[in-house]
Amino acid sequence: MAVENNFEPRNFIESFICEDLAEGGQYAGKQVHTRFPPEPNGYLHIGHCKALCIDFGTAERFDGICNLRMDDTNPAKEDTEYVEAIQDDIHWLGFDWGDRFYYGSDYFEKDYELAVELIRKGLAYVCQMTPEEFKANRGDVGVPAVSPYRDRPIEESLDLFERMRKGEFPEGSMTLRAKIDLASGNFNMRDPVIYRIRYIDHHRQGNKWCIYPMYDFAHPIQDALEHITHSLCSLEYEDHRPLYNWVVDNVTLPSKPRQIEFARLGINYTVMSKRKLRKLVEEKYVSGWDDPRMPTLCGLRRRGYTAASIRNFSERIGVAKVPSTVEYAFLEHCLREDLNENAERTMAVLHPVRLTVTNYPEGQSETFVVENNPVHPEQGTHEITFSRNLWIEAEDFLEAPIPKYKRMYPGNEVRLKGAYLVKCTGCVKDDQGNVVEVLCEYDPESKGGNPADGRKVKGATIHWVDANNCADAQVRLYGNLFTDPEPDGPDKDFLDFLNPASLEVLEGCKIEASMAKIAAEFDEKENRAAQTAPSFQFMRTGYFCLDNRDSTAAMPVFNRSVSLKDSFKPAK
């Protein structure tokens, strides 16, 4: 592929690729080919999403292709459940790998063959040091490592390596090491282990193998066999790049990929370690991998995050060489922007108290038409009903108002959204003194909220639901899972910072009748968990979506995705 003259690289990765595609470059005239190689030992989280968007997005930018390859060279924690979930997440984000779906384990036979090639070339040997001896002989800065097996005859190493494959030796008793440089200042090059013995079933290979290649050996081979041009990976592999290149240069492969590293994504108020996320799940601190408080893509999806908002977030944080931490508030900002444009507006009362319009005729009702989205009138309208009996938020009434309070109190006039002006006349209390009913009178000449006499109304516009035509719902209010912005910091136990107020469940909330119909339609959908459920702006309250797992036609369940108030201040 030739890069157009007007092509503007957006980051250093794209600049490197432009150099490689230019005349005389390493890949001049070739198609850009990347890969995304997740390890199927957990669910993808927002940190993986950055890598995913870079791998697939970079290929898209250069009209190239991207493979999906499961890095299943470590059989200990891999599972087909994770393989399927990873595919669902990538498709949900809008990326596709076509027919280029692979497993690292597809190449086990080739890995073994190339390891034998290294032994025959005198570039690998079987080492019998125990893990403790290996550590003790690793050397230090300026002090070379030591291996008493480094000069083992080639034929002897070939024989031992074959017998390792046959299962003749105990786990941990032998390894195959690359013969590079025991005095290297880069410890990854000090004759690294490239094969180890593991007696454990593999999720695809069963017990066919009892020796497994190390990632640093298998990864460059996989890339080269798939003709990857640019192997894009996170910054911790920068020190491993010399080993990547050494493998590519010293075994017989059909191509030579280029490894380029970028900084990982860090977000405050969360943890990104799969091990720690698994601990949260397995020890029941959260309800599962898709708990809406988790940073997993399935958790974010269940909370109401859209694919567009996450891709926009990944795009806007950019690609850097220096690690940094992004504010969680910026992720919320990106979602809020998307939902403000696209979410339908509706009215829902989360803490209901009855409002009786005492001068409205008993048994009568009428219909009003309200816009679905004032930002986009083309999204249409929907109907709501109005009657004598309504629900309003409990906080929208105070018997004794505080300064600057503009909602309902005796004598004050407010607008009921889309309906009429009403004046509060009092309230009814129970035996404990709690307000159980608010009383008001409406102005019949103020239909739509505009008084016929043109008087100024200083009271607020409040939302409401017709008590004679509504449905009950459960609403879940989610906050940060951790109270500390750096729960994963040095000398910290992240479990000490779990936020006990990260979930509040509200029962008996009131929603428009039309919302119950939408909930029933979603309840009938197949593969709901792989989708983002419909999102709505509950007027004056926030953005909510139907829970893609627990919501039913009989009991709609809504998750708060994000509040209306935006705490993030974008840089100018």
Coordinates of C-alpha atoms in Angstrom, one line a residue, residues 45-532:
H45 CA -11.5 -4.6 30.4
I46 CA -11.2 -0.9 29.4
G47 CA -7.4 -1.2 29.4
H48 CA -7.5 -4.0 26.8
C49 CA -9.9 -1.8 24.9
K50 CA -7.1 0.8 24.3
A51 CA -4.9 -2.0 22.8
L52 CA -7.8 -3.4 20.9
C53 CA -8.7 0.0 19.3
I54 CA -5.0 0.6 18.5
D55 CA -4.6 -2.8 16.8
F56 CA -7.9 -2.8 14.9
G57 CA -8.1 0.9 14.4
T58 CA -4.5 1.3 13.0
A59 CA -5.3 -1.5 10.5
E60 CA -8.4 0.4 9.5
R61 CA -6.6 3.7 9.1
F62 CA -4.2 2.1 6.6
D63 CA -6.8 0.0 4.8
G64 CA -5.1 -3.0 6.3
I65 CA -6.3 -6.1 8.2
C66 CA -6.1 -7.3 11.8
N67 CA -6.1 -10.9 13.1
L68 CA -7.7 -12.0 16.3
R69 CA -5.4 -14.6 18.0
M70 CA -6.0 -16.1 21.4
D71 CA -2.8 -16.3 23.4
D72 CA -3.4 -19.7 24.9
T73 CA 0.2 -20.8 25.4
N74 CA -0.3 -20.9 29.2
P75 CA -2.9 -23.6 29.9
A76 CA -3.3 -22.9 33.6
K77 CA -6.2 -20.4 33.6
E78 CA -7.6 -20.5 30.1
D79 CA -11.3 -21.2 29.3
T80 CA -13.6 -21.3 26.3
E81 CA -16.0 -19.0 28.3
Y82 CA -13.4 -16.2 28.0
V83 CA -12.8 -16.9 24.3
E84 CA -16.5 -16.4 23.5
A85 CA -16.8 -13.3 25.7
I86 CA -13.7 -11.7 24.0
Q87 CA -15.2 -12.3 20.6
D88 CA -18.6 -10.8 21.7
D89 CA -16.8 -7.7 23.1
I90 CA -14.8 -7.1 20.0
H91 CA -17.8 -7.4 17.7
W92 CA -19.8 -5.1 20.1
L93 CA -17.2 -2.4 19.7
G94 CA -17.6 -2.6 15.9
F95 CA -14.5 -4.5 14.9
D96 CA -14.2 -7.7 12.9
W97 CA -11.4 -10.1 12.0
G98 CA -13.1 -11.8 9.1
D99 CA -11.8 -15.4 8.8
R100 CA -8.5 -14.5 10.5
F101 CA -9.2 -16.1 13.9
Y102 CA -6.4 -18.1 15.4
Y103 CA -5.1 -19.7 18.6
G104 CA -1.5 -19.5 19.8
S105 CA -1.8 -23.3 20.4
D106 CA -2.4 -23.8 16.7
Y107 CA 1.3 -23.3 16.4
F108 CA 2.6 -25.6 19.1
E109 CA 4.0 -28.1 16.6
K110 CA 5.8 -25.4 14.7
D111 CA 7.1 -23.8 17.9
Y112 CA 8.6 -27.2 18.8
E113 CA 10.1 -27.6 15.4
L114 CA 11.8 -24.2 15.6
A115 CA 13.0 -24.9 19.1
V116 CA 14.7 -28.0 17.7
E117 CA 16.2 -25.8 15.0
L118 CA 17.7 -23.5 17.6
I119 CA 19.2 -26.5 19.4
R120 CA 20.7 -27.9 16.2
K121 CA 22.3 -24.4 15.5
G122 CA 23.8 -24.4 19.0
L123 CA 21.5 -21.6 20.0
A124 CA 19.5 -23.4 22.7
Y125 CA 20.2 -26.0 25.3
V126 CA 18.4 -28.1 28.0
C127 CA 19.1 -26.7 31.5
Q128 CA 18.5 -28.7 34.6
M129 CA 18.8 -26.0 37.2
T130 CA 16.0 -25.9 39.7
P131 CA 14.0 -22.6 39.9
E132 CA 15.9 -21.8 43.1
E133 CA 19.3 -22.5 41.4
F134 CA 18.2 -20.5 38.4
K135 CA 17.4 -17.5 40.5
A136 CA 20.6 -17.8 42.5
N137 CA 22.7 -17.9 39.3
R138 CA 20.9 -15.1 37.5
G139 CA 23.7 -12.6 38.3
D140 CA 23.3 -8.9 38.8
V141 CA 24.2 -5.6 37.1
G142 CA 27.8 -6.1 36.0
V143 CA 27.8 -9.7 37.2
P144 CA 27.1 -12.3 34.5
A145 CA 24.6 -15.1 35.0
V146 CA 25.9 -18.7 35.2
S147 CA 24.6 -21.9 33.7
P148 CA 26.6 -25.2 34.1
Y149 CA 24.6 -26.7 31.3
R150 CA 25.3 -24.0 28.7
D151 CA 27.9 -26.1 26.8
R152 CA 25.9 -29.3 26.9
P153 CA 26.5 -31.2 23.6
I154 CA 23.8 -30.5 20.9
E155 CA 22.9 -34.2 20.6
E156 CA 22.4 -34.5 24.3
S157 CA 20.1 -31.4 24.4
L158 CA 18.1 -32.8 21.4
D159 CA 17.6 -36.1 23.1
L160 CA 16.6 -34.5 26.4
F161 CA 14.2 -32.1 24.7
E162 CA 12.5 -34.9 22.9
R163 CA 12.2 -36.8 26.1
M164 CA 10.8 -33.7 27.8
R165 CA 8.0 -33.8 25.2
K166 CA 7.4 -37.4 25.9
G167 CA 6.8 -36.7 29.6
E168 CA 9.8 -38.5 31.0
F169 CA 10.8 -35.8 33.5
P170 CA 9.1 -34.2 36.5
E171 CA 7.6 -30.7 36.2
G172 CA 10.2 -28.0 37.0
S173 CA 13.1 -30.4 36.5
M174 CA 14.2 -29.1 33.1
T175 CA 13.8 -26.1 30.8
L176 CA 14.9 -25.2 27.3
R177 CA 16.9 -22.0 27.3
A178 CA 18.0 -19.8 24.4
K179 CA 21.8 -19.4 24.2
I180 CA 22.2 -15.7 23.8
D181 CA 24.4 -13.7 26.3
L182 CA 24.7 -14.4 30.0
A183 CA 26.4 -11.0 30.6
S184 CA 23.8 -8.9 28.8
G185 CA 22.7 -5.8 30.5
N186 CA 19.1 -6.7 29.5
F187 CA 18.2 -9.6 31.7
N188 CA 15.6 -10.8 29.2
M189 CA 18.6 -11.8 27.0
R190 CA 20.5 -13.8 29.7
D191 CA 19.7 -17.2 28.1
P192 CA 16.0 -16.9 28.7
V193 CA 13.8 -20.0 29.2
I194 CA 11.8 -20.7 26.1
Y195 CA 10.1 -24.0 27.1
R196 CA 9.0 -25.4 30.4
I197 CA 7.4 -28.7 31.6
R198 CA 3.7 -28.4 32.7
Y199 CA 1.5 -31.4 33.4
I200 CA -1.9 -29.7 33.0
D201 CA -4.7 -30.1 30.5
H202 CA -5.0 -27.5 27.8
H203 CA -8.4 -26.2 27.1
R204 CA -8.0 -27.1 23.4
Q205 CA -5.1 -29.5 23.2
G206 CA -6.1 -31.7 26.2
N207 CA -3.0 -33.6 27.4
K208 CA -1.3 -33.8 24.0
W209 CA 1.5 -31.6 25.3
C210 CA 3.4 -31.5 28.6
I211 CA 5.9 -28.9 27.4
Y212 CA 4.8 -25.4 26.6
P213 CA 6.6 -22.5 24.9
M214 CA 7.1 -19.2 26.8
Y215 CA 5.3 -16.2 25.4
D216 CA 8.5 -14.4 24.4
F217 CA 9.4 -17.3 22.2
A218 CA 5.9 -18.2 20.8
H219 CA 4.7 -14.6 20.1
P220 CA 7.2 -13.6 17.4
I221 CA 6.8 -16.9 15.7
Q222 CA 3.0 -16.5 15.7
D223 CA 3.4 -13.0 14.3
A224 CA 5.8 -14.1 11.6
L225 CA 3.7 -17.1 10.5
E226 CA 0.7 -14.9 10.1
H227 CA 2.7 -12.3 8.1
I228 CA 2.0 -9.6 10.7
T229 CA 3.8 -6.4 9.6
H230 CA 3.4 -4.4 12.9
S231 CA 3.2 -6.1 16.2
L232 CA 1.7 -3.4 18.5
C233 CA 2.0 -4.1 22.2
S234 CA 2.1 -2.4 25.6
L235 CA 5.2 -0.7 27.0
E236 CA 6.3 -3.5 29.3
Y237 CA 7.4 -5.5 26.2
E238 CA 9.9 -2.8 25.2
D239 CA 12.7 -4.6 27.1
H240 CA 11.6 -7.8 25.4
R241 CA 11.9 -6.4 21.9
P242 CA 15.6 -7.5 21.5
L243 CA 14.5 -11.1 22.3
Y244 CA 11.5 -10.8 19.9
N245 CA 14.0 -9.7 17.2
W246 CA 16.5 -12.4 18.1
V247 CA 13.9 -15.2 17.7
V248 CA 12.7 -13.8 14.3
D249 CA 16.4 -13.5 13.1
N250 CA 17.5 -17.0 14.2
V251 CA 14.8 -19.4 13.2
T252 CA 13.3 -20.0 9.7
L253 CA 10.2 -17.9 9.3
P254 CA 8.4 -16.4 6.3
S255 CA 8.4 -12.8 7.4
K256 CA 9.9 -10.3 9.9
P257 CA 7.4 -8.3 11.9
R258 CA 8.3 -5.0 13.6
Q259 CA 7.4 -4.7 17.3
I260 CA 6.2 -1.2 18.4
E261 CA 5.3 -0.4 22.0
F262 CA 2.8 2.1 23.5
A263 CA 1.9 3.0 27.1
R264 CA -0.9 1.1 28.8
L265 CA -4.1 2.8 29.9
G266 CA -4.5 3.6 33.6
I267 CA -7.8 4.9 35.0
N268 CA -8.3 6.2 38.6
Y269 CA -10.7 4.6 41.0
T270 CA -10.3 1.2 39.5
V271 CA -7.9 -1.7 39.1
M272 CA -6.8 -3.3 35.8
S273 CA -5.1 -6.5 37.0
K274 CA -6.9 -9.6 35.8
R275 CA -5.8 -11.4 38.9
K276 CA -7.4 -8.7 41.1
L277 CA -10.5 -8.5 39.0
R278 CA -10.8 -12.3 39.3
K279 CA -10.5 -12.0 43.0
L280 CA -13.4 -9.6 43.1
V281 CA -15.5 -12.0 41.2
E282 CA -14.5 -15.3 42.9
E283 CA -14.8 -13.9 46.4
K284 CA -18.2 -12.3 45.6
Y285 CA -17.2 -8.7 46.2
V286 CA -19.1 -8.1 42.9
S287 CA -21.9 -10.0 41.2
G288 CA -19.8 -11.2 38.3
W289 CA -17.5 -10.2 35.5
D290 CA -20.3 -8.1 34.1
D291 CA -21.1 -6.3 37.3
P292 CA -21.8 -2.7 36.2
R293 CA -19.1 -1.4 38.7
M294 CA -16.4 -3.5 37.0
P295 CA -14.1 -2.0 34.3
T296 CA -14.7 -5.0 32.1
L297 CA -16.3 -4.3 28.7
C298 CA -19.2 -6.5 29.5
G299 CA -19.7 -4.6 32.8
L300 CA -19.5 -1.3 31.1
R301 CA -22.0 -2.5 28.5
R302 CA -24.4 -3.7 31.2
R303 CA -24.1 -0.3 32.9
G304 CA -25.1 1.4 29.6
Y305 CA -21.9 2.4 28.1
T306 CA -22.1 2.5 24.3
A307 CA -19.6 1.2 21.8
A308 CA -19.3 4.7 20.3
S309 CA -18.5 6.3 23.7
I310 CA -15.8 3.8 24.4
R311 CA -14.2 4.1 21.0
N312 CA -14.4 7.9 21.3
F313 CA -12.7 7.7 24.7
S314 CA -9.9 5.5 23.3
E315 CA -9.4 7.8 20.4
R316 CA -9.3 11.0 22.5
I317 CA -6.8 9.8 25.1
G318 CA -4.3 9.3 22.4
V319 CA -1.3 7.0 22.0
A320 CA 1.7 7.7 24.1
K321 CA 5.1 6.3 25.2
V322 CA 4.8 7.5 28.8
P323 CA 2.4 5.8 31.2
S324 CA -0.3 8.0 32.6
T325 CA -3.6 7.8 34.5
V326 CA -6.8 9.1 32.9
E327 CA -9.7 10.4 35.0
Y328 CA -12.7 8.1 35.2
A329 CA -14.7 11.3 34.9
F330 CA -13.4 11.6 31.3
L331 CA -14.8 8.2 30.4
E332 CA -18.1 9.3 31.9
H333 CA -17.8 12.6 29.9
C334 CA -17.6 10.6 26.7
L335 CA -20.6 8.6 27.5
R336 CA -22.6 11.7 28.6
E337 CA -21.8 13.3 25.2
D338 CA -23.0 10.3 23.3
L339 CA -26.2 9.8 25.3
N340 CA -27.1 13.5 25.3
E341 CA -27.1 13.2 21.5
N342 CA -28.9 9.9 21.2
A343 CA -30.8 8.9 24.4
E344 CA -34.6 9.3 24.4
R345 CA -36.0 11.5 27.1
T346 CA -38.6 10.1 29.5
M347 CA -39.9 10.8 33.0
A348 CA -39.3 8.5 35.9
V349 CA -39.8 9.1 39.6
L350 CA -37.2 7.3 41.8
H351 CA -38.4 8.4 45.3
P352 CA -42.2 8.7 44.7
V353 CA -44.7 10.7 46.7
R354 CA -48.3 11.1 45.6
L355 CA -49.4 14.5 44.1
T356 CA -53.1 15.1 44.0
V357 CA -54.5 17.8 41.7
T358 CA -57.5 18.6 43.8
N359 CA -59.4 20.7 41.2
Y360 CA -58.9 18.2 38.3
P361 CA -62.0 16.2 37.5
E362 CA -62.2 12.8 39.1
G363 CA -61.9 9.9 36.6
Q364 CA -60.8 12.2 33.8
S365 CA -57.5 12.1 31.9
E366 CA -55.9 13.6 28.9
T367 CA -52.9 13.1 26.6
F368 CA -49.9 15.3 26.0
V369 CA -47.2 14.9 23.4
V370 CA -43.6 15.4 24.5
E371 CA -40.4 15.3 22.4
N372 CA -38.1 12.3 22.5
N373 CA -34.9 14.3 22.2
P374 CA -34.8 18.1 22.0
V375 CA -31.3 17.9 20.6
H376 CA -32.7 15.9 17.6
P377 CA -36.4 16.8 16.9
E378 CA -36.3 14.2 14.0
Q379 CA -36.3 11.5 16.7
G380 CA -40.0 12.2 17.1
T381 CA -42.3 12.4 20.0
H382 CA -44.3 10.1 22.4
E383 CA -47.5 10.5 24.3
I384 CA -48.0 10.7 28.1
T385 CA -51.2 10.8 30.1
F386 CA -52.2 13.3 32.8
S387 CA -54.8 12.8 35.5
R388 CA -55.8 13.9 39.0
N389 CA -53.4 11.4 40.6
L390 CA -49.7 11.8 39.9
W391 CA -46.3 10.8 41.3
I392 CA -43.5 13.3 41.9
E393 CA -40.1 13.1 43.5
A394 CA -40.2 13.4 47.3
E395 CA -37.4 16.0 47.2
D396 CA -39.5 18.2 44.9
F397 CA -41.7 19.2 47.9
L398 CA -40.7 20.9 51.2
E399 CA -43.3 22.1 53.7
A400 CA -40.9 24.7 55.0
P401 CA -38.7 25.8 52.0
I402 CA -35.0 26.6 52.4
P403 CA -33.5 29.7 50.7
K404 CA -33.5 29.6 46.9
Y405 CA -35.8 26.5 46.9
K406 CA -37.9 26.8 43.7
R407 CA -39.8 23.6 43.7
M408 CA -43.1 22.8 45.5
Y409 CA -44.1 24.3 48.8
P410 CA -47.4 25.8 50.0
G411 CA -48.3 28.8 47.9
N412 CA -45.6 28.3 45.2
E413 CA -46.4 27.7 41.6
V414 CA -44.4 25.4 39.4
R415 CA -44.6 23.8 35.9
L416 CA -45.3 20.1 35.5
K417 CA -43.2 19.2 32.5
G418 CA -45.3 19.3 29.3
A419 CA -48.6 19.6 31.1
Y420 CA -49.9 22.5 33.3
L421 CA -48.9 25.1 35.9
V422 CA -49.9 23.9 39.4
K423 CA -49.9 25.8 42.8
C424 CA -49.1 23.8 45.9
T425 CA -51.9 24.1 48.5
G426 CA -50.5 21.8 51.3
C427 CA -49.8 18.2 52.1
V428 CA -51.0 15.1 54.0
K429 CA -48.9 13.4 56.6
D430 CA -49.0 9.9 58.3
D431 CA -49.0 9.3 62.0
Q432 CA -45.2 9.6 62.1
G433 CA -45.3 13.0 60.5
N434 CA -44.0 11.8 57.1
V435 CA -45.4 13.5 54.0
V436 CA -47.5 10.9 52.1
E437 CA -49.4 13.2 49.7
V438 CA -48.8 16.6 48.3
L439 CA -51.8 18.7 47.3
C440 CA -52.1 21.2 44.5
E441 CA -54.4 23.0 42.1
Y442 CA -53.9 23.3 38.4
D443 CA -54.5 26.3 36.1
P444 CA -56.7 25.0 33.2
E445 CA -55.6 27.9 31.0
S446 CA -51.9 26.9 31.2
K447 CA -51.9 23.9 29.0
G448 CA -48.3 23.0 27.9
G449 CA -47.0 25.1 30.8
N450 CA -47.7 28.5 29.3
P451 CA -50.2 30.7 31.3
A452 CA -52.9 32.5 29.3
D453 CA -52.3 35.7 31.1
G454 CA -48.6 35.7 30.4
R455 CA -47.6 35.8 34.0
K456 CA -44.0 35.0 35.1
V457 CA -43.6 31.8 37.0
K458 CA -40.5 31.6 39.1
G459 CA -40.9 28.1 40.2
A460 CA -39.0 25.2 38.7
T461 CA -40.2 22.7 36.0
I462 CA -40.5 19.3 37.7
H463 CA -41.1 15.9 36.2
W464 CA -44.0 13.6 37.1
V465 CA -45.7 10.3 36.2
D466 CA -49.4 9.6 35.9
A467 CA -50.3 7.3 38.8
N468 CA -53.2 5.9 36.8
N469 CA -51.0 4.9 33.9
C470 CA -47.5 3.9 34.9
A471 CA -45.4 0.9 35.9
D472 CA -43.2 0.0 38.8
A473 CA -39.4 -0.5 38.3
Q474 CA -36.3 -1.3 40.2
V475 CA -33.5 1.3 39.7
R476 CA -29.8 0.7 40.6
L477 CA -27.6 3.6 41.3
Y478 CA -23.9 2.8 40.7
G479 CA -20.9 4.7 41.9
N480 CA -17.2 4.1 41.9
L481 CA -16.2 0.6 43.2
F482 CA -13.3 2.1 45.2
T483 CA -13.0 5.1 47.5
D484 CA -9.3 5.7 46.7
P485 CA -8.3 7.1 43.3
E486 CA -5.3 4.8 43.4
P487 CA -6.5 1.6 45.1
D488 CA -3.8 -0.4 43.4
G489 CA -0.9 1.9 44.6
P490 CA 2.3 0.8 46.3
D491 CA 1.9 -0.8 49.7
K492 CA -1.9 -0.9 49.4
D493 CA -4.4 -3.7 49.6
F494 CA -7.0 -2.7 47.0
L495 CA -9.7 -4.6 49.0
D496 CA -9.3 -2.0 51.8
F497 CA -10.7 0.6 49.6
L498 CA -13.9 -1.0 48.4
N499 CA -16.7 1.5 48.4
P500 CA -19.7 0.2 50.5
A501 CA -21.9 2.8 48.9
S502 CA -21.1 1.8 45.3
L503 CA -24.5 0.4 44.8
E504 CA -27.9 1.6 45.9
V505 CA -31.0 -0.3 44.9
L506 CA -34.3 1.6 44.7
E507 CA -37.6 -0.4 44.7
G508 CA -41.0 0.9 43.8
C509 CA -39.8 3.5 41.3
K510 CA -42.4 4.8 38.9
I511 CA -41.9 4.9 35.1
E512 CA -44.0 6.0 32.1
A513 CA -46.2 3.2 30.8
S514 CA -44.5 3.3 27.4
M515 CA -41.2 2.3 29.2
A516 CA -42.8 -1.0 30.4
K517 CA -43.6 -1.9 26.7
I518 CA -39.9 -1.2 25.8
A519 CA -38.8 -3.4 28.7
A520 CA -41.1 -6.2 27.5
E521 CA -39.7 -6.0 23.9
F522 CA -36.1 -6.1 25.2
D523 CA -37.0 -9.1 27.4
E524 CA -37.7 -11.1 24.3
K525 CA -34.3 -10.5 22.6
E526 CA -31.8 -13.2 22.2
N527 CA -28.2 -12.9 23.5
R528 CA -29.1 -9.9 25.6
A529 CA -25.9 -9.9 27.5
A530 CA -23.9 -9.2 24.4
Q531 CA -25.9 -6.0 23.7
T532 CA -26.3 -2.6 25.1

